[in-house]
CSV table of C-alpha atoms in Angstrom, one decimal:
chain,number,residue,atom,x,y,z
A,1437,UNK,CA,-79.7,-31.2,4.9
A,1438,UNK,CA,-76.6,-31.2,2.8
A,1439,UNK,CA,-74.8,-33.9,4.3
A,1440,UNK,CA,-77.6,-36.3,4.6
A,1441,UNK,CA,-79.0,-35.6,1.3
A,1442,UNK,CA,-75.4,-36.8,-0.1
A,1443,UNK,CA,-75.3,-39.6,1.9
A,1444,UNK,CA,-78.7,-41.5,0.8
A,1445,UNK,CA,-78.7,-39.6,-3.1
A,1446,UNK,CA,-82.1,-38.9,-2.9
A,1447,UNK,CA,-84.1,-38.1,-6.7
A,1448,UNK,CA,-86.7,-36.2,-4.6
A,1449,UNK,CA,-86.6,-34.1,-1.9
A,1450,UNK,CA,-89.5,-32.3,0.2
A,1451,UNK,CA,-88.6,-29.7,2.6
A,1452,UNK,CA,-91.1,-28.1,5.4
A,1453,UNK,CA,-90.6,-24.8,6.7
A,1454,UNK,CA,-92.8,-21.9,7.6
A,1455,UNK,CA,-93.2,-18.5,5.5
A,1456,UNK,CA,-94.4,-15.0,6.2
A,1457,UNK,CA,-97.9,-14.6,6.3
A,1458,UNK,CA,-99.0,-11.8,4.4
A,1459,UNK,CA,-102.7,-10.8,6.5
A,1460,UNK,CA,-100.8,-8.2,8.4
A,1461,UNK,CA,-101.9,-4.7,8.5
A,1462,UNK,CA,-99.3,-2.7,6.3
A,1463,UNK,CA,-98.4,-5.5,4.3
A,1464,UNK,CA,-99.2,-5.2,0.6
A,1465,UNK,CA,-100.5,-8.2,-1.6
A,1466,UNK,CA,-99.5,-6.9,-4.4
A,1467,UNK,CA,-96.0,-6.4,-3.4
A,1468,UNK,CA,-95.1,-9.1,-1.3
A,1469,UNK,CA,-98.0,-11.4,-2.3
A,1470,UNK,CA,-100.2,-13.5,-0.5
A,1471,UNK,CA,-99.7,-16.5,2.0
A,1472,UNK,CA,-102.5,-16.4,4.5
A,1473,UNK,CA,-103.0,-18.4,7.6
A,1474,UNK,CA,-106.2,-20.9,7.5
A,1475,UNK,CA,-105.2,-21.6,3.7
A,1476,UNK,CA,-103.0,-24.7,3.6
A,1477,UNK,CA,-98.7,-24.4,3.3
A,1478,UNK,CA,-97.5,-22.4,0.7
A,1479,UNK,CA,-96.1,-23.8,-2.9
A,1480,UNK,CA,-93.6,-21.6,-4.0
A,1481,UNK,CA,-92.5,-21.1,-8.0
A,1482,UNK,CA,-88.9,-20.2,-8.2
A,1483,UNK,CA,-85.3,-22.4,-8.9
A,1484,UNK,CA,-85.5,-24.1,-6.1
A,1485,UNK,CA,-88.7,-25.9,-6.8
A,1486,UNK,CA,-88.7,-28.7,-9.5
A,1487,UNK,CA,-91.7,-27.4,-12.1
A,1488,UNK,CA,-92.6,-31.2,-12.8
A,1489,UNK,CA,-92.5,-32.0,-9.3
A,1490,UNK,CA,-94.7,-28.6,-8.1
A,1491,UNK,CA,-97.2,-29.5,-11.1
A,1492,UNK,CA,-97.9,-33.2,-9.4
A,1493,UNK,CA,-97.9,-31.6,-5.7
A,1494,UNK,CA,-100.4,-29.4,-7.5
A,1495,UNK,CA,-102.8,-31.6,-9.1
A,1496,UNK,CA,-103.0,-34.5,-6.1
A,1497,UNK,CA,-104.2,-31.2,-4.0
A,1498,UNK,CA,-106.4,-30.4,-6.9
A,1499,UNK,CA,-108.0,-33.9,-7.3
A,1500,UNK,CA,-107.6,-34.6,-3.1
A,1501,UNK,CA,-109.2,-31.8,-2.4
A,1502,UNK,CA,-106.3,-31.0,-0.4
A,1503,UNK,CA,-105.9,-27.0,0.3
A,1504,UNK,CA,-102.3,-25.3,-1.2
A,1505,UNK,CA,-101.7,-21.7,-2.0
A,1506,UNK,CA,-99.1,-21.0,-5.0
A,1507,UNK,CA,-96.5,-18.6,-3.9
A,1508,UNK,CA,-94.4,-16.6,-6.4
A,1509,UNK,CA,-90.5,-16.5,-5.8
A,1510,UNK,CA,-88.0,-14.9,-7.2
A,1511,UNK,CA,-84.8,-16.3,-6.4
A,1512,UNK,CA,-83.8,-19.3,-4.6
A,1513,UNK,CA,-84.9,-20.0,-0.9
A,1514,UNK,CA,-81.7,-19.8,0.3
A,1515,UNK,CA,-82.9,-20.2,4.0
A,1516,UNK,CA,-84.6,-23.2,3.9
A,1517,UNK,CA,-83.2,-26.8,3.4
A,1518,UNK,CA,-84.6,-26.5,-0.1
A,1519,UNK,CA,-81.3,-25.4,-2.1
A,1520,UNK,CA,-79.0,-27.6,-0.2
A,1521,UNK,CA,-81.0,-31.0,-1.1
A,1522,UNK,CA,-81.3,-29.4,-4.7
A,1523,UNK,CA,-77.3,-29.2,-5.2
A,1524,UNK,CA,-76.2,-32.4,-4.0
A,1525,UNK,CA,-75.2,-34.9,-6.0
A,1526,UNK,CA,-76.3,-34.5,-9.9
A,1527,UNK,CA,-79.7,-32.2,-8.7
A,1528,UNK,CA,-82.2,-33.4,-6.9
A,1529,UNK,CA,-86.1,-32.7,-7.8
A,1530,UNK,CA,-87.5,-30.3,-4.8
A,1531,UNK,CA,-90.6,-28.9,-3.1
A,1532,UNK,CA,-91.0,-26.6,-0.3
A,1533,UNK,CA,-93.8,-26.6,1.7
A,1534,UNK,CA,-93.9,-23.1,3.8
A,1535,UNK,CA,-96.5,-23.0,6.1
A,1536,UNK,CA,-97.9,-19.7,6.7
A,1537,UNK,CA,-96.1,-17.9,9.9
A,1538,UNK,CA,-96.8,-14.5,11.6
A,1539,UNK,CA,-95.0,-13.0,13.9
A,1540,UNK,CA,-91.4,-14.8,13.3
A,1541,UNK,CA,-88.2,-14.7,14.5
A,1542,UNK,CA,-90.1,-13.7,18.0
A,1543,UNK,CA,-91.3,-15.5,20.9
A,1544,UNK,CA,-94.7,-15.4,19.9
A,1545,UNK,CA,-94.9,-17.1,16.8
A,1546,UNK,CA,-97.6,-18.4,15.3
A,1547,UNK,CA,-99.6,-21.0,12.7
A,1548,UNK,CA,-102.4,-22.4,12.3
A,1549,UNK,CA,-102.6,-25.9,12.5
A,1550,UNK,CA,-105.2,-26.8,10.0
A,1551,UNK,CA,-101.9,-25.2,7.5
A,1552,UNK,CA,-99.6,-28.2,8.8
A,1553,UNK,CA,-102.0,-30.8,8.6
A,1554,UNK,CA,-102.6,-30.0,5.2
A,1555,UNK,CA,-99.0,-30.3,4.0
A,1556,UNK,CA,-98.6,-33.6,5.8
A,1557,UNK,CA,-101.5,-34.9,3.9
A,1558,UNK,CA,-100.1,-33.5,0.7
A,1559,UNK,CA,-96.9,-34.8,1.0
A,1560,UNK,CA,-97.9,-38.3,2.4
A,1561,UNK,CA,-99.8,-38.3,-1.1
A,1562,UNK,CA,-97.6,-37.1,-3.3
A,1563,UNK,CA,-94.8,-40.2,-1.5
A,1564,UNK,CA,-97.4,-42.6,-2.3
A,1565,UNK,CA,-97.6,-41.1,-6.0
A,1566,UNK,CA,-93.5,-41.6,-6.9
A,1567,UNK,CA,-92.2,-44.4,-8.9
A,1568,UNK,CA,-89.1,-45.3,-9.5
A,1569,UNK,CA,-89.9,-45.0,-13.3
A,1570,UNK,CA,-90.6,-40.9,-12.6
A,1571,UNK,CA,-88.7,-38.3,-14.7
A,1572,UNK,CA,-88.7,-34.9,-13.2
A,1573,UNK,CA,-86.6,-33.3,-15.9
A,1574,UNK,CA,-88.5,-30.2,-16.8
A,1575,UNK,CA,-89.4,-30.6,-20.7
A,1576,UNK,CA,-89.4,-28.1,-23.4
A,1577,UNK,CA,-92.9,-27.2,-25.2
């Protein structure tokens, strides 16, 4: 991701990867929080993810009726392709898109479809929404 990110200079990058879903017995929502399969792909808070950027995801899933869950991270991804894109050049505006995972890292992995479908719907909207007048810089209220 960080090689080709430098070599076209994007201003915003999406990355798709999966997360761990949480509807696992001993797995505590209000520790690890919730991502849950069936629900859409997981939009995560946390310095990888462009607020300005995750607001707009947010509200064309809002108005498209387009299902999202909002994840809660505190640090940066660090696994995913999210970070790289993020550091190249000047910064670039990001969103990752987790879809919800059980089981991973083994050979029996699995999603749920409906979660990826979602996302690409998401996504192909939000692309349709950028202009090359868009300002992701986070403001100050």
């Amino acid at each position: 991701a960080a090689a080709g990110t430098f070599g076209i200079a994007p201003r915003v990058g999406i990355a798709v990867d999966v997360g761990f879903a949480t509807e696992v017995p001993g797995i505590s929502a209000d520790q690890y929080g919730e991502l849950i399969m069936g629900r859409g792909p997981g939009l995560t808070r946390n310095a990888d993810n462009n607020p300005v950027l995750l607001s707009r995801i947010m509200k064309i899933g809002d108005r498209k009726k387009i299902p999202y869950q909002l994840e809660t991270g505190h640090r940066s991804t660090g696994g995913t392709d999210t970070a790289a894109i993020q550091l190249s050049h000047g910064g670039v505006a990001t969103a990752l898109f987790s879809i919800p995972n059980r089981y991973m890292h083994t050979p029996v992995e699995i999603c749920d479809l409906r979660d990826a479908e979602a996302a690409a719907k998401l996504i192909a909207e939000t692309v349709a929404s950028l202009s090359p007048d868009d300002s992701f810089r986070p403001g100050i209220d």
